[in-house]
Short mmCIF file of N, CA and C in Angstrom, two decimals:
data_model
loop_
_atom_site.label_atom_id
_atom_site.label_comp_id
_atom_site.label_asym_id
_atom_site.label_seq_id
_atom_site.Cartn_x
_atom_site.Cartn_y
_atom_site.Cartn_z
N MET B 22 7.23 17.96 -12.30
CA MET B 22 6.06 17.91 -11.15
C MET B 22 5.99 16.77 -10.34
N LEU B 23 5.86 17.37 -9.07
CA LEU B 23 6.05 16.13 -8.21
C LEU B 23 5.01 14.92 -8.47
N ASN B 24 3.74 15.68 -8.67
CA ASN B 24 1.98 14.57 -8.96
C ASN B 24 3.41 13.63 -9.91
N ASP B 25 3.82 14.10 -10.59
CA ASP B 25 4.19 13.01 -12.04
C ASP B 25 5.50 11.88 -11.28
N VAL B 26 5.99 12.05 -10.44
CA VAL B 26 7.65 11.77 -9.56
C VAL B 26 6.17 10.52 -8.99
N LEU B 27 5.50 11.10 -8.01
CA LEU B 27 4.50 10.43 -6.92
C LEU B 27 3.95 9.57 -8.03
N SER B 28 3.14 9.63 -8.75
CA SER B 28 2.24 8.97 -9.88
C SER B 28 3.43 7.72 -10.06
N GLN B 29 4.21 7.86 -10.62
CA GLN B 29 5.70 6.69 -11.36
C GLN B 29 5.60 5.67 -10.25
N HIS B 30 6.30 6.85 -9.13
CA HIS B 30 6.72 5.99 -7.72
C HIS B 30 5.78 4.49 -7.14
N TYR B 31 4.00 5.14 -7.18
CA TYR B 31 3.25 4.45 -6.67
C TYR B 31 3.28 3.14 -7.75
N GLU B 32 2.93 4.02 -8.68
CA GLU B 32 2.29 2.69 -9.65
C GLU B 32 3.70 1.57 -10.08
N GLN B 33 4.71 2.10 -10.03
CA GLN B 33 5.63 1.38 -9.62
C GLN B 33 6.01 0.46 -8.88
N VAL B 34 5.37 0.57 -7.52
CA VAL B 34 5.59 -0.39 -6.59
C VAL B 34 4.30 -1.01 -6.34
N LEU B 35 3.29 -0.83 -6.88
CA LEU B 35 2.26 -1.66 -6.68
C LEU B 35 2.48 -2.74 -7.99
N VAL B 36 2.74 -2.53 -9.65
CA VAL B 36 3.26 -3.33 -10.00
C VAL B 36 4.27 -4.25 -9.55
N LYS B 37 5.59 -3.65 -8.78
CA LYS B 37 6.07 -5.21 -7.89
C LYS B 37 5.34 -5.93 -6.72
N LEU B 38 4.59 -5.00 -6.65
CA LEU B 38 3.65 -5.83 -5.48
C LEU B 38 2.99 -6.97 -5.89
N LYS B 39 2.27 -6.83 -7.23
CA LYS B 39 1.87 -7.74 -7.45
C LYS B 39 2.53 -8.74 -8.37
N LYS B 40 4.29 -8.23 -8.81
CA LYS B 40 5.02 -10.02 -9.30
C LYS B 40 5.57 -10.16 -7.76
N GLU B 41 5.74 -9.76 -6.60
CA GLU B 41 5.61 -10.10 -5.33
C GLU B 41 4.74 -11.38 -5.37
N VAL B 42 3.62 -11.28 -5.62
CA VAL B 42 2.72 -12.11 -4.63
C VAL B 42 1.75 -13.02 -6.18
N GLU B 43 2.53 -12.89 -7.51
CA GLU B 43 2.87 -13.70 -8.22
C GLU B 43 3.92 -15.40 -8.06
N GLN B 44 4.65 -14.81 -7.39
CA GLN B 44 5.87 -15.62 -7.12
C GLN B 44 5.77 -15.93 -6.08
N TYR B 45 4.57 -16.17 -5.03
CA TYR B 45 5.05 -16.96 -4.16
C TYR B 45 4.46 -18.90 -5.04
N THR B 46 4.79 -19.80 -4.42
CA THR B 46 4.56 -20.84 -4.76
C THR B 46 3.26 -21.13 -4.94
N ASP B 47 1.99 -21.11 -4.16
CA ASP B 47 0.68 -21.64 -3.71
C ASP B 47 0.11 -20.46 -3.19
N ASP B 48 -1.15 -20.18 -2.95
CA ASP B 48 -1.62 -19.45 -2.27
C ASP B 48 -1.47 -19.71 -0.56
N ALA B 49 -1.28 -20.74 -0.20
CA ALA B 49 -0.89 -20.94 0.93
C ALA B 49 0.08 -20.36 1.78
N ALA B 50 1.46 -20.94 0.82
CA ALA B 50 2.54 -19.77 0.90
C ALA B 50 2.39 -18.19 1.47
N MET B 51 1.42 -17.85 0.72
CA MET B 51 1.40 -16.29 1.26
C MET B 51 0.86 -15.76 2.86
N TRP B 52 0.54 -16.90 3.10
CA TRP B 52 -0.12 -16.51 5.05
C TRP B 52 0.73 -17.28 5.71
N LYS B 53 1.70 -17.85 5.98
CA LYS B 53 2.70 -18.35 6.51
C LYS B 53 3.15 -17.55 7.39
N THR B 54 3.30 -17.54 8.71
CA THR B 54 4.38 -17.47 9.65
C THR B 54 4.90 -17.96 10.30
N SER B 55 6.32 -17.47 11.09
CA SER B 55 6.92 -18.41 11.69
C SER B 55 7.78 -17.86 12.56
N GLY B 56 7.29 -17.99 14.19
CA GLY B 56 8.44 -17.75 15.20
C GLY B 56 8.06 -15.97 15.77
N GLU B 57 9.03 -15.03 14.90
CA GLU B 57 9.70 -13.58 14.99
C GLU B 57 8.87 -12.98 13.92
N ILE B 58 8.09 -13.80 13.03
CA ILE B 58 7.59 -13.34 11.84
C ILE B 58 6.34 -13.34 11.81
N PRO B 59 5.49 -12.31 12.63
CA PRO B 59 3.67 -12.51 12.91
C PRO B 59 2.97 -12.01 11.78
N ASN B 60 3.92 -11.42 11.09
CA ASN B 60 3.04 -10.80 9.19
C ASN B 60 3.28 -11.34 8.26
N SER B 61 2.34 -12.47 7.61
CA SER B 61 2.47 -13.37 6.29
C SER B 61 2.54 -12.32 5.30
N GLY B 62 3.07 -12.11 4.05
CA GLY B 62 3.11 -11.67 2.88
C GLY B 62 1.72 -10.73 2.86
N GLY B 63 0.71 -12.16 2.84
CA GLY B 63 -0.98 -12.09 2.45
C GLY B 63 -1.25 -10.66 3.15
N ASN B 64 -1.02 -10.73 4.50
CA ASN B 64 -1.69 -9.30 5.65
C ASN B 64 -1.11 -8.16 4.98
N LEU B 65 0.42 -8.30 4.57
CA LEU B 65 1.08 -7.03 4.88
C LEU B 65 0.77 -6.75 2.95
N THR B 66 0.27 -7.60 2.04
CA THR B 66 -0.18 -6.73 0.83
C THR B 66 -1.38 -6.85 1.29
N LEU B 67 -2.69 -6.84 2.18
CA LEU B 67 -3.94 -6.66 2.19
C LEU B 67 -3.71 -4.59 3.18
N HIS B 68 -2.60 -5.06 4.02
CA HIS B 68 -2.55 -3.64 4.84
C HIS B 68 -1.94 -2.31 3.65
N LEU B 69 -1.23 -3.11 2.64
CA LEU B 69 -0.84 -1.66 1.71
C LEU B 69 -2.15 -1.23 0.66
N ILE B 70 -2.98 -2.07 0.51
CA ILE B 70 -3.97 -2.09 -0.29
C ILE B 70 -5.26 -1.25 0.64
N GLY B 71 -5.01 -1.78 2.13
CA GLY B 71 -6.03 -0.65 2.61
C GLY B 71 -5.54 0.72 3.49
N ASN B 72 -4.35 0.92 3.17
CA ASN B 72 -3.54 2.08 3.70
C ASN B 72 -3.77 2.77 2.44
N LEU B 73 -3.42 2.40 1.16
CA LEU B 73 -3.33 3.32 -0.32
C LEU B 73 -4.79 3.57 -0.15
N LYS B 74 -5.77 2.62 -0.24
CA LYS B 74 -7.13 2.95 -0.67
C LYS B 74 -7.39 4.10 0.61
N HIS B 75 -7.50 4.12 1.40
CA HIS B 75 -7.87 5.17 2.43
C HIS B 75 -7.23 6.28 2.55
N PHE B 76 -6.14 6.62 2.75
CA PHE B 76 -5.25 7.78 2.23
C PHE B 76 -5.43 8.27 0.98
N PHE B 77 -5.45 7.54 -0.11
CA PHE B 77 -5.71 8.53 -1.29
C PHE B 77 -7.26 8.49 -1.93
N GLY B 78 -7.49 7.05 -1.85
CA GLY B 78 -9.15 6.75 -2.39
C GLY B 78 -10.07 7.98 -1.64
N ALA B 79 -10.75 7.48 0.06
CA ALA B 79 -10.66 7.94 1.43
C ALA B 79 -10.90 9.59 1.14
N VAL B 80 -10.02 9.91 1.65
CA VAL B 80 -9.56 10.75 2.28
C VAL B 80 -9.17 11.99 1.32
N LEU B 81 -8.83 11.78 0.49
CA LEU B 81 -8.85 12.91 -0.73
C LEU B 81 -9.39 12.63 -2.25
N GLY B 82 -9.25 11.15 -2.55
CA GLY B 82 -10.36 10.86 -3.79
C GLY B 82 -11.76 10.47 -4.00
N GLY B 83 -12.25 10.42 -2.86
CA GLY B 83 -13.16 10.84 -2.93
C GLY B 83 -14.42 9.78 -2.94
N THR B 84 -13.40 8.46 -2.77
CA THR B 84 -14.61 6.92 -2.93
C THR B 84 -14.99 6.63 -1.87
N ASP B 85 -16.05 5.90 -1.62
CA ASP B 85 -16.64 5.66 -0.71
C ASP B 85 -15.98 4.50 0.38
N PHE B 86 -14.52 4.17 0.27
CA PHE B 86 -13.25 3.01 0.77
C PHE B 86 -13.55 3.23 2.31
N VAL B 87 -14.12 2.35 3.23
CA VAL B 87 -13.65 2.36 4.77
C VAL B 87 -12.79 1.47 5.14
N ARG B 88 -11.87 2.15 5.79
CA ARG B 88 -10.75 1.23 6.05
C ARG B 88 -11.23 0.11 7.84
N ASP B 89 -10.55 -1.10 7.25
CA ASP B 89 -10.40 -1.72 9.28
C ASP B 89 -9.78 -2.41 8.98
N ARG B 90 -8.35 -1.33 9.39
CA ARG B 90 -6.59 -1.86 9.45
C ARG B 90 -6.95 -2.92 10.31
N ASP B 91 -7.82 -3.61 11.31
CA ASP B 91 -7.37 -4.60 12.27
C ASP B 91 -7.57 -5.90 11.41
N THR B 92 -8.50 -5.73 10.46
CA THR B 92 -9.17 -7.03 9.50
C THR B 92 -7.65 -7.00 8.03
N GLU B 93 -7.03 -6.19 7.89
CA GLU B 93 -5.96 -6.07 6.92
C GLU B 93 -4.75 -7.06 7.90
N PHE B 94 -4.73 -7.11 8.86
CA PHE B 94 -3.90 -8.13 9.69
C PHE B 94 -4.30 -9.49 10.29
N THR B 95 -5.64 -9.56 10.24
CA THR B 95 -6.40 -10.91 10.72
C THR B 95 -7.21 -11.34 9.87
N THR B 96 -7.20 -10.97 8.91
CA THR B 96 -7.86 -11.55 7.54
C THR B 96 -7.12 -12.65 7.37
N LYS B 97 -7.52 -14.40 6.50
CA LYS B 97 -6.10 -15.18 6.25
C LYS B 97 -6.71 -16.02 4.90
N ASN B 98 -5.95 -16.76 4.23
CA ASN B 98 -6.53 -17.05 3.16
C ASN B 98 -7.21 -16.72 2.03
N VAL B 99 -6.79 -15.30 2.16
CA VAL B 99 -6.99 -14.97 0.78
C VAL B 99 -6.53 -15.09 -0.36
N SER B 100 -7.13 -15.94 -1.58
CA SER B 100 -6.27 -16.07 -2.65
C SER B 100 -5.63 -15.44 -3.71
N ARG B 101 -4.60 -15.68 -4.53
CA ARG B 101 -3.59 -14.47 -4.64
C ARG B 101 -4.07 -14.23 -6.09
N GLU B 102 -5.28 -14.74 -6.15
CA GLU B 102 -5.64 -14.01 -7.49
C GLU B 102 -7.02 -13.14 -6.96
N GLU B 103 -7.52 -13.21 -5.98
CA GLU B 103 -7.89 -12.02 -5.14
C GLU B 103 -7.01 -10.76 -4.75
N LEU B 104 -5.96 -10.82 -4.43
CA LEU B 104 -5.20 -10.31 -4.25
C LEU B 104 -4.74 -9.31 -4.90
N LEU B 105 -4.34 -9.77 -6.69
CA LEU B 105 -4.32 -9.26 -7.59
C LEU B 105 -5.14 -8.56 -7.86
N ARG B 106 -5.94 -8.65 -7.67
CA ARG B 106 -7.58 -8.38 -8.47
C ARG B 106 -7.77 -6.64 -7.55
N GLN B 107 -7.17 -7.03 -6.18
CA GLN B 107 -7.58 -5.63 -5.58
C GLN B 107 -6.47 -4.67 -6.09
N ILE B 108 -5.00 -4.98 -5.78
CA ILE B 108 -3.90 -4.19 -6.20
C ILE B 108 -4.36 -3.65 -7.44
N ASP B 109 -4.84 -4.54 -8.57
CA ASP B 109 -5.35 -3.80 -9.43
C ASP B 109 -6.53 -2.84 -9.59
N ALA B 110 -7.16 -3.49 -9.01
CA ALA B 110 -8.43 -2.08 -8.31
C ALA B 110 -7.50 -0.95 -7.57
N THR B 111 -6.41 -0.68 -6.91
CA THR B 111 -5.73 -0.04 -6.09
C THR B 111 -5.17 0.53 -6.95
N ILE B 112 -4.50 0.87 -7.82
CA ILE B 112 -3.05 1.42 -8.97
C ILE B 112 -4.07 2.76 -9.00
N PRO B 113 -5.83 2.20 -10.04
CA PRO B 113 -5.78 3.68 -10.89
C PRO B 113 -6.58 4.97 -9.13
N VAL B 114 -6.74 4.27 -8.01
CA VAL B 114 -7.38 5.27 -6.94
C VAL B 114 -6.25 6.16 -6.83
N VAL B 115 -4.48 5.38 -6.99
CA VAL B 115 -4.09 5.96 -6.15
C VAL B 115 -3.40 7.32 -6.91
N VAL B 116 -3.17 6.81 -8.35
CA VAL B 116 -2.82 7.29 -9.64
C VAL B 116 -3.58 8.66 -9.72
N GLU B 117 -4.76 8.01 -9.78
CA GLU B 117 -6.20 9.37 -10.68
C GLU B 117 -6.00 10.16 -8.97
N THR B 118 -6.33 9.89 -7.91
CA THR B 118 -6.04 10.93 -6.96
C THR B 118 -4.74 11.90 -6.92
N ILE B 119 -3.52 11.19 -7.47
CA ILE B 119 -2.72 12.01 -7.62
C ILE B 119 -2.82 13.12 -8.61
N LYS B 120 -2.98 12.81 -9.69
CA LYS B 120 -2.89 13.69 -10.45
C LYS B 120 -3.96 14.78 -10.69
N LYS B 121 -5.44 14.03 -9.57
CA LYS B 121 -5.83 15.54 -9.43
C LYS B 121 -5.45 16.60 -8.92
N LEU B 122 -4.65 16.51 -8.16
CA LEU B 122 -4.01 17.65 -7.16
C LEU B 122 -3.17 18.27 -7.84
N ASN B 123 -2.98 19.65 -7.29
CA ASN B 123 -1.93 20.39 -8.16
C ASN B 123 -1.03 20.96 -7.15
N ALA B 124 0.05 21.78 -7.58
CA ALA B 124 1.04 22.26 -6.54
C ALA B 124 0.19 22.81 -5.21
N GLU B 125 -0.40 23.20 -5.41
CA GLU B 125 -1.03 24.16 -4.35
C GLU B 125 -1.87 23.07 -3.31
N ASP B 126 -2.73 22.08 -4.27
CA ASP B 126 -3.34 21.06 -3.26
C ASP B 126 -2.33 20.15 -2.41
N LEU B 127 -1.22 19.94 -2.87
CA LEU B 127 0.25 19.27 -2.24
C LEU B 127 1.12 20.03 -1.27
N GLU B 128 0.76 21.56 -1.37
CA GLU B 128 1.38 22.13 -0.07
C GLU B 128 0.47 22.68 0.83
N LYS B 129 -1.00 22.03 0.88
CA LYS B 129 -2.02 22.15 2.01
C LYS B 129 -1.61 20.96 3.09
N ILE B 130 -1.92 21.41 4.02
CA ILE B 130 -2.52 20.62 5.61
C ILE B 130 -2.90 19.25 5.07
N TYR B 131 -2.53 18.25 4.73
CA TYR B 131 -3.11 16.95 4.79
C TYR B 131 -4.35 17.02 5.71
N PRO B 132 -5.86 16.64 5.52
CA PRO B 132 -6.57 16.78 6.01
C PRO B 132 -7.10 15.72 7.57
N ILE B 133 -6.27 14.72 7.44
CA ILE B 133 -5.97 13.87 9.02
C ILE B 133 -4.83 13.78 10.05
N GLU B 134 -4.71 14.42 11.02
CA GLU B 134 -3.26 14.10 11.30
C GLU B 134 -3.23 12.56 11.76
N VAL B 135 -2.07 11.77 10.86
CA VAL B 135 -1.85 10.65 10.62
C VAL B 135 -0.92 10.09 11.78
N PHE B 136 0.00 11.24 12.34
CA PHE B 136 1.26 10.92 13.16
C PHE B 136 0.89 11.55 14.34
N GLY B 137 -0.39 12.77 14.62
CA GLY B 137 -0.65 13.04 15.82
C GLY B 137 -0.11 14.85 15.82
N HIS B 138 0.40 15.23 14.43
CA HIS B 138 1.27 16.51 14.04
C HIS B 138 0.66 17.22 13.04
N PRO B 139 -0.20 17.99 12.28
CA PRO B 139 -0.15 18.55 11.01
C PRO B 139 0.90 18.17 10.08
N MET B 140 0.81 17.95 8.90
CA MET B 140 1.93 17.76 7.76
C MET B 140 1.24 18.33 6.44
N THR B 141 1.92 18.34 5.82
CA THR B 141 1.40 18.53 4.43
C THR B 141 1.25 17.37 3.52
N THR B 142 0.45 17.79 2.53
CA THR B 142 -0.01 16.62 1.86
C THR B 142 1.17 15.91 1.05
N GLU B 143 1.84 16.79 0.22
CA GLU B 143 3.54 16.35 -0.49
C GLU B 143 4.17 15.34 0.68
N TYR B 144 4.18 15.88 2.21
CA TYR B 144 5.13 15.59 2.61
C TYR B 144 4.88 13.83 3.55
N PHE B 145 3.24 13.94 3.10
CA PHE B 145 2.54 13.01 3.82
C PHE B 145 2.92 11.64 2.98
N TYR B 146 2.38 12.20 1.15
CA TYR B 146 2.45 11.16 0.47
C TYR B 146 3.85 10.84 -0.10
N THR B 147 4.83 12.00 0.16
CA THR B 147 6.40 11.13 -0.04
C THR B 147 6.21 10.53 1.02
N TYR B 148 5.97 10.55 2.18
CA TYR B 148 6.47 9.36 3.29
C TYR B 148 5.84 8.47 3.00
N LEU B 149 4.62 8.34 2.68
CA LEU B 149 4.04 6.63 2.38
C LEU B 149 4.32 6.17 1.09
N VAL B 150 5.07 6.52 0.13
CA VAL B 150 5.82 5.99 -0.94
C VAL B 150 6.90 5.07 -0.17
N GLY B 151 7.35 5.93 0.87
CA GLY B 151 8.74 4.98 1.76
C GLY B 151 7.85 3.43 2.45
N HIS B 152 6.81 3.99 3.18
CA HIS B 152 6.03 3.57 3.86
C HIS B 152 5.79 1.82 2.82
N THR B 153 5.84 2.07 1.91
CA THR B 153 4.91 0.79 0.70
C THR B 153 6.13 0.19 0.11
N TYR B 154 7.09 1.31 0.11
CA TYR B 154 8.23 0.01 -0.60
C TYR B 154 8.97 -0.32 0.39
N TYR B 155 8.94 -0.46 2.06
CA TYR B 155 9.42 -0.75 3.06
C TYR B 155 8.83 -2.55 3.06
N HIS B 156 7.48 -2.02 3.18
CA HIS B 156 6.56 -3.58 3.28
C HIS B 156 7.05 -4.19 2.17
N LEU B 157 6.55 -3.57 0.45
CA LEU B 157 7.62 -4.55 -0.54
C LEU B 157 8.35 -5.02 0.14
N GLY B 158 9.80 -4.54 0.32
CA GLY B 158 10.77 -5.74 1.12
C GLY B 158 10.46 -6.50 2.13
N GLN B 159 9.73 -6.17 2.89
CA GLN B 159 9.09 -7.17 3.61
C GLN B 159 8.50 -8.25 3.47
N ILE B 160 7.77 -8.24 2.39
CA ILE B 160 6.84 -8.98 1.05
C ILE B 160 7.96 -10.01 0.87
N ASN B 161 8.95 -9.62 -0.01
CA ASN B 161 10.02 -9.99 -0.76
C ASN B 161 10.71 -10.78 0.22
N TYR B 162 11.14 -10.80 1.63
CA TYR B 162 11.75 -10.91 1.93
C TYR B 162 11.19 -12.41 2.69
N HIS B 163 9.68 -12.39 2.87
CA HIS B 163 8.54 -12.93 3.47
C HIS B 163 8.44 -14.42 2.72
N ARG B 164 8.60 -13.96 1.27
CA ARG B 164 8.38 -14.83 0.06
C ARG B 164 9.97 -15.92 -0.17
N ARG B 165 11.20 -15.20 0.06
CA ARG B 165 12.06 -16.03 -0.10
C ARG B 165 12.02 -17.23 0.82
N LEU B 166 11.85 -16.19 2.18
CA LEU B 166 12.12 -17.18 3.47
C LEU B 166 11.30 -17.94 3.99
N LEU B 167 9.90 -17.92 3.71
CA LEU B 167 8.73 -18.74 4.25
C LEU B 167 8.07 -19.07 3.15
N GLY B 168 8.01 -18.73 1.72
CA GLY B 168 7.28 -18.84 0.94
C GLY B 168 7.44 -19.50 0.09
N SER B 169 8.42 -19.77 -0.46
CA SER B 169 9.00 -20.86 -1.12
C SER B 169 9.19 -22.26 -0.54
#
């Protein structure tokens, strides 16, 4: 079932995100930017956390999370320990929300129009796992380029 595949992918990508955060040499390295690289690894991590807690937890999971997307990119100097704690808190929100959905739920139109047009929940959640891996790759590159 798609639920199993999605929950495995999201759990895997979030575990990989934790490993990337842990591999930064220190807290300050997570927040470096340079020239054409406007987003730090720390801000991309906050973006992924906010994104997933919103689109899974708040929209379909029934959590009271309120997203402030702008602060995901303006907040600075959050410790790696705190980022790891937030990632750990995000994993069950995502996985439990996915596991609550049945095939019929996944075929329904996602409750909000994220890209200005309707799409099914399965389409959006499949898209979103790619988006998460994309930013994980950016964080990996950032860490190796600026963070070491």
